[in-house]
Coordinates of C-alpha atoms and ligand atoms in Angstrom, one line a residue:
M5 CA -121.1 -31.1 -20.6
P6 CA -124.1 -33.1 -20.2
K7 CA -124.6 -34.8 -16.0
T8 CA -125.2 -38.2 -15.6
A9 CA -127.8 -39.7 -13.4
L10 CA -128.6 -42.9 -12.6
I11 CA -132.3 -44.7 -11.5
T12 CA -133.4 -47.7 -9.9
G13 CA -136.4 -49.4 -10.9
A14 CA -137.1 -47.0 -13.8
T15 CA -139.4 -48.7 -16.2
S16 CA -142.6 -48.3 -14.4
G17 CA -144.0 -45.7 -11.6
L18 CA -142.1 -43.3 -10.1
G19 CA -139.1 -44.5 -12.0
Y20 CA -140.0 -43.5 -15.5
E21 CA -141.1 -40.5 -14.1
F22 CA -137.8 -39.4 -12.3
V23 CA -136.8 -40.6 -15.7
K24 CA -139.1 -38.2 -17.1
L25 CA -137.7 -35.2 -15.7
F26 CA -134.5 -36.2 -16.1
A27 CA -134.8 -36.8 -20.2
K28 CA -137.0 -33.4 -19.8
D29 CA -133.8 -31.7 -18.2
G30 CA -130.9 -33.1 -20.8
Y31 CA -128.9 -35.3 -18.5
N32 CA -127.6 -39.1 -19.7
L33 CA -129.5 -42.3 -18.0
V34 CA -128.0 -45.5 -16.6
I35 CA -131.5 -47.4 -16.1
V36 CA -130.7 -50.2 -13.5
S37 CA -134.2 -52.7 -13.0
R38 CA -134.9 -56.8 -14.4
N39 CA -137.1 -55.5 -17.2
K40 CA -134.6 -55.2 -20.0
Q41 CA -137.7 -55.3 -23.4
K42 CA -138.5 -52.5 -20.6
M43 CA -136.0 -50.6 -20.1
E44 CA -134.4 -51.3 -24.1
Q45 CA -138.0 -49.5 -25.3
I46 CA -137.1 -46.2 -22.5
K47 CA -133.7 -45.9 -24.2
Q48 CA -136.0 -45.5 -27.6
S49 CA -138.6 -43.6 -26.9
F50 CA -135.8 -40.8 -24.9
Q51 CA -133.3 -40.3 -28.2
N52 CA -132.1 -36.7 -27.2
I53 CA -129.9 -37.9 -24.3
E54 CA -127.5 -41.0 -24.0
I55 CA -129.1 -44.5 -22.0
K56 CA -127.1 -46.8 -20.5
V57 CA -129.5 -50.0 -19.7
I58 CA -128.0 -52.2 -17.4
V59 CA -130.3 -55.4 -16.2
K60 CA -129.8 -56.5 -12.9
D61 CA -132.4 -58.1 -9.8
L62 CA -131.3 -55.8 -6.9
S63 CA -132.2 -58.3 -4.6
E64 CA -129.2 -60.7 -5.3
P65 CA -126.9 -59.6 -2.7
N66 CA -123.6 -59.2 -5.8
A67 CA -125.8 -57.0 -7.8
V68 CA -125.0 -53.7 -7.1
K69 CA -120.5 -54.6 -7.5
E70 CA -121.8 -56.2 -11.0
V71 CA -123.9 -52.1 -11.9
I72 CA -120.4 -50.7 -10.3
E73 CA -117.8 -52.3 -12.2
E74 CA -119.8 -52.4 -15.5
M75 CA -120.4 -48.2 -14.9
D76 CA -116.3 -48.1 -14.4
K77 CA -115.3 -50.3 -17.4
Q78 CA -117.3 -47.8 -19.3
E79 CA -115.9 -45.1 -17.4
I80 CA -119.2 -43.3 -16.7
T81 CA -119.6 -41.0 -13.7
I82 CA -122.5 -40.3 -11.8
D83 CA -124.0 -37.3 -10.3
V84 CA -126.9 -37.7 -9.0
L85 CA -128.1 -41.1 -7.8
V86 CA -132.1 -42.6 -7.8
N87 CA -132.3 -44.8 -4.9
N88 CA -136.0 -45.3 -6.2
A89 CA -136.4 -49.5 -6.6
G90 CA -138.5 -51.1 -3.9
F91 CA -141.2 -52.8 -3.4
G92 CA -143.7 -53.7 0.0
L93 CA -145.9 -56.9 1.0
L94 CA -149.0 -56.7 2.5
G95 CA -149.4 -59.4 5.9
H96 CA -149.0 -61.2 8.9
F97 CA -144.6 -61.5 8.9
D98 CA -144.9 -64.6 9.8
Q99 CA -147.6 -66.1 6.8
L100 CA -144.9 -64.3 4.1
D101 CA -142.4 -65.4 2.5
I102 CA -139.3 -64.6 4.3
Q103 CA -137.2 -65.0 1.6
E104 CA -139.3 -62.5 -0.3
Q105 CA -138.7 -60.4 2.3
L106 CA -135.6 -60.6 2.3
N107 CA -134.9 -60.1 -0.5
M108 CA -137.0 -56.8 0.4
I109 CA -134.7 -55.9 3.4
Q110 CA -131.7 -56.8 -0.3
L111 CA -133.3 -54.0 -2.0
N112 CA -135.0 -51.2 -0.5
V113 CA -131.7 -51.4 1.7
A114 CA -128.7 -52.9 1.3
A115 CA -128.9 -51.9 -1.9
L116 CA -129.4 -48.5 -2.4
T117 CA -126.6 -48.7 0.9
E118 CA -124.3 -50.1 -1.3
L119 CA -125.3 -48.1 -4.5
T120 CA -124.1 -44.9 -2.1
Y121 CA -121.2 -46.3 -0.2
Y122 CA -119.8 -46.6 -3.9
L123 CA -120.9 -43.6 -5.5
L124 CA -120.5 -41.0 -3.0
P125 CA -116.1 -40.8 -2.6
K126 CA -116.5 -39.7 -6.2
M127 CA -119.6 -36.6 -5.7
K128 CA -117.2 -35.6 -3.1
Q129 CA -114.0 -35.5 -4.7
K130 CA -115.7 -34.0 -7.2
K131 CA -117.8 -32.0 -4.5
D132 CA -120.3 -31.7 -6.7
G133 CA -123.1 -34.3 -6.1
K134 CA -127.0 -35.2 -5.3
I135 CA -128.9 -37.9 -4.0
L136 CA -132.0 -38.6 -4.1
N137 CA -133.7 -41.5 -1.2
I138 CA -136.9 -42.5 -1.6
A139 CA -138.5 -43.7 1.7
S140 CA -142.3 -43.3 2.6
T141 CA -144.9 -42.1 5.2
A142 CA -144.6 -45.2 5.8
A143 CA -141.3 -43.8 7.4
F144 CA -143.0 -42.6 10.2
Q145 CA -144.3 -45.5 12.5
P146 CA -144.5 -48.7 12.0
G147 CA -147.0 -50.3 10.2
P148 CA -147.7 -53.6 11.7
L149 CA -149.1 -56.1 8.2
M150 CA -146.2 -54.3 6.4
A151 CA -144.2 -54.9 9.4
V152 CA -140.6 -55.0 7.1
Y153 CA -142.3 -53.0 4.8
Y154 CA -142.6 -49.9 6.9
A155 CA -139.1 -51.1 8.4
T156 CA -137.5 -50.9 5.4
K157 CA -138.5 -46.9 4.5
A158 CA -137.7 -46.4 9.0
Y159 CA -133.9 -47.7 7.6
V160 CA -133.5 -45.2 4.3
L161 CA -135.5 -42.1 5.9
S162 CA -132.9 -42.2 8.9
F163 CA -129.8 -43.2 6.8
S164 CA -130.9 -40.6 4.8
E165 CA -130.6 -37.8 7.0
A166 CA -127.8 -39.0 8.9
L167 CA -125.6 -38.5 5.6
V168 CA -127.2 -35.3 5.1
E169 CA -125.8 -34.3 8.6
E170 CA -122.1 -35.8 7.7
L171 CA -122.3 -34.3 4.2
S172 CA -122.1 -30.9 5.5
D173 CA -119.7 -29.5 4.9
S174 CA -119.1 -30.9 1.0
K175 CA -121.1 -30.2 -2.0
V176 CA -122.5 -33.2 -1.8
M177 CA -126.9 -32.8 -0.7
V178 CA -128.8 -35.8 -0.1
T179 CA -132.5 -36.2 -0.1
T180 CA -135.4 -38.5 0.3
L181 CA -138.6 -37.9 -0.8
C182 CA -141.4 -39.6 1.2
P183 CA -144.1 -39.9 -0.8
G184 CA -147.5 -41.5 0.5
P185 CA -149.6 -44.1 -1.1
T186 CA -149.4 -43.9 -5.3
K187 CA -150.4 -44.7 -8.2
T188 CA -147.7 -46.7 -9.6
N189 CA -147.4 -50.5 -9.9
F190 CA -146.6 -50.2 -6.3
G191 CA -150.5 -52.0 -4.9
S192 CA -151.1 -54.7 -7.1
V193 CA -147.4 -55.9 -5.9
A194 CA -147.8 -55.2 -2.5
N195 CA -151.4 -56.4 -2.7
V196 CA -152.7 -53.1 -1.3
E197 CA -154.7 -52.2 -3.8
G198 CA -157.8 -52.1 -1.7
T199 CA -156.7 -51.1 1.5
K200 CA -158.0 -48.0 3.2
M201 CA -154.7 -47.0 3.3
F202 CA -155.1 -47.1 -1.4
S203 CA -158.4 -45.1 -0.8
R204 CA -156.9 -41.5 -1.8
A205 CA -153.4 -43.1 -3.8
M206 CA -151.7 -39.4 -5.4
N207 CA -151.1 -39.6 -9.4
A208 CA -146.9 -40.5 -9.6
E209 CA -146.1 -37.7 -11.6
I210 CA -146.6 -35.4 -9.3
V211 CA -145.2 -37.6 -6.6
A212 CA -142.2 -38.0 -8.6
K213 CA -141.5 -33.4 -9.4
Q214 CA -142.2 -32.7 -6.1
G215 CA -139.2 -35.2 -5.5
Y216 CA -137.0 -34.2 -7.9
N217 CA -137.9 -29.9 -6.9
A218 CA -136.4 -31.1 -3.6
L219 CA -133.4 -32.4 -4.6
L220 CA -132.8 -29.4 -7.0
N221 CA -132.9 -27.3 -4.3
G222 CA -131.2 -29.2 -2.0
K223 CA -134.1 -30.2 0.3
R224 CA -133.8 -32.9 3.5
V225 CA -137.6 -34.6 3.3
V226 CA -140.4 -34.0 1.3
V227 CA -143.2 -35.4 2.3
T228 CA -145.7 -35.2 -0.3
G229 CA -149.8 -34.1 -0.8
G230 CA -151.5 -32.6 2.1
L231 CA -153.0 -34.9 3.5
N232 CA -149.9 -37.1 3.9
K233 CA -148.1 -34.5 5.2
A234 CA -150.4 -34.1 8.5
G235 CA -150.4 -37.6 9.4
T236 CA -147.1 -38.0 9.3
I237 CA -146.7 -34.3 12.3
A238 CA -149.5 -36.5 13.9
A239 CA -147.4 -40.0 13.7
K240 CA -144.4 -37.7 15.7
F241 CA -146.3 -36.9 18.7
L242 CA -148.5 -39.9 19.4
P243 CA -147.2 -42.7 21.2
R244 CA -145.9 -45.5 19.2
S245 CA -148.4 -47.5 20.3
L246 CA -151.3 -45.8 19.2
A247 CA -149.5 -44.6 15.7
A248 CA -149.7 -49.2 15.7
K249 CA -152.4 -49.2 15.9
I250 CA -153.5 -46.9 13.3
A251 CA -151.4 -48.4 10.7
K252 CA -153.1 -51.1 11.5
S253 CA -155.8 -50.0 10.7
I254 CA -155.8 -49.1 7.2
A255 CA -153.8 -51.9 6.4
R256 CA -157.2 -53.5 6.1
K257 CA -158.8 -54.4 2.9
E258 CA -162.2 -52.4 2.7
Ligands
NAP302 N1 -146.3 -46.0 -5.4 C1 -146.4 -46.1 -3.8 O1 -147.8 -45.5 -2.8 C2 -145.5 -45.0 -2.4 C3 -145.3 -44.6 -1.1 C4 -144.3 -44.6 -0.8 C5 -142.9 -45.5 -1.6 N2 -143.7 -46.1 -2.7 C6 -141.3 -46.0 -2.7 O2 -141.5 -45.8 -4.5 C7 -140.4 -46.6 -4.9 C8 -140.7 -47.2 -6.6 O3 -142.1 -47.9 -5.9 P1 -142.6 -47.6 -7.4 O4 -144.1 -46.6 -6.8 O5 -142.5 -46.7 -8.0 O6 -143.8 -48.9 -7.7 P2 -143.9 -49.3 -8.8 O7 -144.1 -49.3 -9.8 O8 -144.0 -51.0 -8.9 O9 -141.8 -50.0 -9.2 C9 -140.3 -50.7 -8.3 C10 -139.5 -50.6 -9.9 O10 -138.5 -50.7 -8.9 C11 -138.5 -51.8 -10.0 N3 -137.6 -54.0 -8.6 C12 -138.5 -53.7 -8.6 N4 -137.9 -55.3 -7.6 C13 -136.2 -54.7 -8.5 C14 -135.3 -55.3 -7.9 N5 -135.3 -57.0 -7.7 N6 -134.2 -55.0 -8.8 C15 -134.2 -54.1 -9.5 N7 -135.0 -53.3 -9.5 C16 -136.9 -53.6 -9.4 C17 -139.1 -52.0 -11.1 O11 -138.6 -52.8 -11.9 P3 -138.2 -54.2 -12.5 O12 -139.7 -54.7 -12.6 O13 -137.9 -53.7 -14.1 O14 -137.6 -55.2 -12.0 C18 -140.1 -50.9 -10.2 O15 -139.6 -50.4 -12.0 C19 -140.8 -47.6 -4.3 O16 -139.4 -48.0 -3.5 C20 -141.8 -47.7 -3.3 O17 -140.6 -48.5 -2.0 C21 -144.2 -46.1 -3.3

């Protein structure tokens, strides 16, 4: 019987790469994001597996409960949860729209937490399950000019690493993928294209594959790319104030 993976934000970038990877390995999928047309196209182009499309804006407070209700109605059990949907915004905290930043917290933090909360018990019960949370290299230091985004990703990393420990006696694995700048729609949505930070973005296919392999191999945390790895190690040893200054300098447009 094929396993089922739920992927949020499957319509572009890393999410779409995860769709391809899971499909290749024969997983059935539940895909959740806002763009119905793109998701229907994805469903059509992967005829070898079953894909359930759920159109939902996960930045709305009731969205996750509605996703769970829809899956319960159809008796869909999730074996692998990929909390991928997310976005960032470049700008001074007080000059960015507050509602957009609250939506970001709702999507990047609250929806990820709530999906994990509702899907974890069955995984524990079955003694089988995997969760892949997409954080970022942003998780490792404060991020001036993207203050809320960096903070959401610090939450994702901290939350996920804590769960690994809570679940150490169970068969449920939690893996956190921390990509650095990657060529997806993220750059244009966040308005970070043209910044120093984005001058060397990685290929989405490579980043997703590293996350996928880490998930299958039960790794706790994976940072993609040599330079990104070096950056996160440096961030651990630098004073937080200096790490923040560096993050600010690379968030400026070149
Ligand atoms: N690219 C990078 O440089 C980078 C670096 C580090 C971490 N990340 C993280 O990687 C993850 C994937 O991003 P990406 O780079 O692949 O960006 P992307 O190409 O912009 O993809 C984002 C995905 O999230 C979905 N999404 C956005 N808002 C949503 C909402 N309110 N409700 C439901 N779905 C929503 C989008 O689908 P719809 O538009 O159809 O809703 C899309 O499928 C994010 O968590 C991001 O923070 C990216």
